[in-house]
Short mmCIF file of C-alpha atoms in Angstrom, two decimals:
data_model
loop_
_atom_site.label_atom_id
_atom_site.label_comp_id
_atom_site.label_asym_id
_atom_site.label_seq_id
_atom_site.Cartn_x
_atom_site.Cartn_y
_atom_site.Cartn_z
CA MET A 1 35.78 -12.25 -3.85
CA SER A 2 34.58 -13.50 -7.19
CA MET A 3 32.87 -11.21 -9.58
CA PHE A 4 31.11 -12.15 -12.78
CA ARG A 5 32.08 -10.45 -16.02
CA ARG A 6 30.89 -10.95 -19.56
CA GLN A 7 33.22 -12.75 -21.96
CA GLY A 8 31.54 -12.98 -25.34
CA ASP A 9 28.33 -14.93 -24.82
CA ARG A 10 29.36 -16.26 -21.39
CA TYR A 11 29.41 -14.93 -17.84
CA VAL A 12 32.64 -15.82 -16.11
CA ALA A 13 33.91 -15.71 -12.54
CA ILE A 14 36.86 -17.30 -10.80
CA PHE A 15 36.04 -18.77 -7.40
CA ALA A 16 38.38 -19.53 -4.53
CA VAL A 17 38.14 -22.93 -2.85
CA ASP A 18 36.22 -21.53 0.13
CA GLU A 19 33.73 -19.77 -2.14
CA VAL A 20 33.06 -23.04 -3.99
CA ARG A 21 32.54 -24.84 -0.68
CA VAL A 22 30.06 -22.20 0.52
CA LEU A 23 28.12 -22.22 -2.76
CA ARG A 24 28.06 -26.01 -2.85
CA LYS A 25 26.77 -26.14 0.75
CA VAL A 26 24.12 -23.45 0.19
CA ALA A 27 22.82 -25.00 -3.04
CA SER A 28 22.77 -28.46 -1.45
CA GLU A 29 20.82 -27.13 1.52
CA VAL A 30 18.22 -25.60 -0.79
CA VAL A 31 17.85 -28.94 -2.59
CA GLY A 32 17.53 -30.71 0.78
CA LEU A 33 14.91 -28.24 1.95
CA LEU A 34 12.87 -28.84 -1.21
CA THR A 35 13.16 -32.62 -1.09
CA ASP A 36 13.72 -34.42 2.22
CA GLY A 37 12.97 -31.42 4.40
CA PHE A 38 9.91 -30.11 2.55
CA ASP A 39 7.38 -29.06 5.16
CA HIS A 40 4.60 -26.53 4.64
CA GLY A 41 4.87 -25.63 8.33
CA ASP A 42 8.45 -24.39 7.82
CA PRO A 43 8.51 -20.59 7.45
CA VAL A 44 11.21 -20.91 4.77
CA VAL A 45 8.94 -23.09 2.65
CA GLY A 46 6.21 -20.51 3.22
CA ARG A 47 8.54 -17.79 1.92
CA LEU A 48 9.61 -19.78 -1.14
CA PHE A 49 6.04 -20.92 -1.86
CA PRO A 50 3.81 -18.07 -0.66
CA GLU A 51 0.06 -18.58 -0.48
CA VAL A 52 -1.58 -17.12 -3.56
CA TYR A 53 -4.98 -16.97 -1.84
CA PRO A 54 -4.19 -16.33 1.85
CA ASP A 55 -7.85 -15.71 2.71
CA ASP A 56 -9.20 -18.76 0.87
CA SER A 57 -7.59 -22.00 2.02
CA ALA A 58 -9.56 -24.19 -0.42
CA SER A 59 -8.47 -22.12 -3.44
CA ALA A 60 -4.91 -21.95 -2.10
CA ALA A 61 -4.78 -25.74 -1.74
CA GLU A 62 -6.20 -26.22 -5.23
CA PHE A 63 -3.68 -23.79 -6.73
CA ARG A 64 -0.84 -25.48 -4.85
CA ARG A 65 -1.97 -28.90 -6.08
CA TYR A 66 -1.57 -27.79 -9.71
CA THR A 67 1.55 -25.65 -9.45
CA GLU A 68 3.71 -26.72 -6.52
CA GLY A 69 5.32 -29.79 -8.13
CA ASP A 70 6.55 -27.88 -11.17
CA LEU A 71 7.71 -24.93 -9.08
CA LYS A 72 9.57 -27.21 -6.68
CA THR A 73 11.21 -29.05 -9.59
CA ALA A 74 12.28 -25.74 -11.14
CA LYS A 75 13.81 -24.56 -7.87
CA ILE A 76 15.69 -27.85 -7.44
CA ASP A 77 16.94 -27.63 -11.04
CA GLN A 78 18.11 -24.05 -10.47
CA ALA A 79 20.08 -25.03 -7.37
CA GLY A 80 21.40 -27.96 -9.41
CA ALA A 81 22.64 -25.48 -12.03
CA ILE A 82 24.91 -23.98 -9.38
CA LEU A 83 26.17 -27.40 -8.32
CA ALA A 84 26.77 -28.46 -11.94
CA ALA A 85 28.75 -25.34 -12.86
CA LEU A 86 31.03 -25.23 -9.83
CA PRO A 87 34.61 -26.42 -10.21
CA ASP A 88 35.19 -30.06 -9.31
CA GLU A 89 36.47 -30.67 -5.79
CA ALA A 90 38.84 -33.33 -7.10
CA GLY A 91 40.59 -30.66 -9.16
CA GLY A 92 41.44 -28.59 -6.10
CA GLY A 93 38.05 -27.00 -5.52
CA GLY A 94 38.58 -23.51 -6.87
CA GLY A 95 38.48 -22.30 -10.43
CA GLU A 96 36.52 -20.74 -13.22
CA VAL A 97 32.76 -20.85 -13.73
CA ARG A 98 31.42 -20.12 -17.22
CA LEU A 99 27.67 -19.67 -17.63
CA ASP A 100 25.54 -19.29 -20.73
CA ASP A 101 22.37 -17.17 -20.61
CA GLU A 102 20.15 -20.01 -19.38
CA ALA A 103 22.56 -21.09 -16.63
CA ALA A 104 23.10 -17.47 -15.54
CA GLU A 105 19.35 -16.96 -15.13
CA ALA A 106 19.08 -20.23 -13.19
CA TRP A 107 21.91 -19.05 -10.92
CA LEU A 108 20.13 -15.75 -10.29
CA ARG A 109 16.92 -17.51 -9.30
CA ALA A 110 18.77 -20.05 -7.14
CA LEU A 111 20.80 -17.34 -5.40
CA ASN A 112 17.56 -15.48 -4.75
CA ASP A 113 15.95 -18.62 -3.25
CA ALA A 114 19.01 -19.19 -1.05
CA ARG A 115 18.95 -15.59 0.16
CA LEU A 116 15.21 -15.76 0.86
CA ALA A 117 15.71 -18.95 2.87
CA MET A 118 18.64 -17.52 4.82
CA GLY A 119 16.80 -14.25 5.35
CA VAL A 120 13.93 -16.10 7.03
CA ARG A 121 16.28 -18.12 9.24
CA LEU A 122 18.30 -15.01 10.15
CA GLU A 123 15.14 -12.92 10.65
CA ILE A 124 16.21 -10.35 8.06
CA LYS A 125 13.38 -7.93 7.31
CA ASP A 126 12.94 -5.43 4.47
CA GLY A 127 14.30 -2.56 6.55
CA THR A 128 17.23 -4.48 8.06
CA ASP A 129 20.59 -2.75 7.69
CA LEU A 130 22.82 -5.73 6.95
CA GLY A 131 26.02 -3.87 7.81
CA GLU A 132 24.61 -2.85 11.17
CA GLU A 133 23.30 -6.37 11.80
CA LEU A 134 26.72 -7.83 11.04
CA ASP A 135 28.50 -5.25 13.23
CA GLU A 136 26.21 -6.12 16.14
CA ALA A 137 26.78 -9.84 15.66
CA VAL A 138 30.56 -9.34 15.55
CA ALA A 139 30.44 -7.19 18.68
CA ALA A 140 28.40 -9.83 20.51
CA ASP A 141 30.60 -12.78 19.45
CA PRO A 142 32.92 -12.59 16.43
CA THR A 143 33.16 -16.39 16.29
CA SER A 144 29.42 -17.02 16.31
CA SER A 145 27.60 -18.93 13.60
CA ARG A 146 25.43 -15.83 13.11
CA VAL A 147 28.45 -13.82 11.96
CA PHE A 148 29.30 -16.54 9.45
CA GLN A 149 25.69 -16.85 8.26
CA LEU A 150 25.27 -13.09 7.85
CA SER A 151 28.55 -13.01 5.93
CA VAL A 152 27.33 -15.77 3.61
CA TYR A 153 24.02 -13.94 3.16
CA ALA A 154 25.91 -10.76 2.22
CA TYR A 155 28.22 -12.71 -0.12
CA LEU A 156 25.27 -14.27 -1.94
CA GLY A 157 23.80 -10.80 -2.44
CA TYR A 158 27.12 -9.53 -3.77
CA LEU A 159 27.38 -12.49 -6.14
CA GLN A 160 23.78 -12.06 -7.30
CA GLU A 161 24.35 -8.36 -7.98
CA SER A 162 27.60 -9.12 -9.81
CA LEU A 163 25.90 -11.64 -12.09
CA LEU A 164 22.92 -9.37 -12.69
CA ASN A 165 25.25 -6.50 -13.67
CA ALA A 166 27.13 -8.79 -16.06
CA LEU A 167 23.83 -9.84 -17.64
CA ILE A 168 22.67 -6.28 -18.26
CA ASP A 169 26.02 -5.00 -19.57
#
């Protein structure tokens, strides 16, 4: 598994081909959710764009009208930062990622958005023990899509923590 480390003024990790594919898919899905699939009725959209005034629908709509476009654009740009930094598939798919401070912060926010989205879809709650959840999914059916999705969710958390630790070192 890749792990970010500081090299001078950059944050560097080497990704295997499969890691690049997963990150490319996850970032692309976030972009798709925020563009073609954007639906306020989707619980994932609700999680990524929580109501600021849950008890006042008129104020919430007014706030959303002024802020949602910029927030959506920022989230798309952050997911795009992941896509832009990943090694080219034509070059074999795996390889080194080098991030400056701005790109590293965009990656952190994009990884957080991806984890929030996956957490909603996987019904992960604050008190969920991810290891236990994964063990149960493996016991039920080790080849299930849930096992894969939980593994990706855990990987994104690991990657986010790795990058955060490199930033604060």
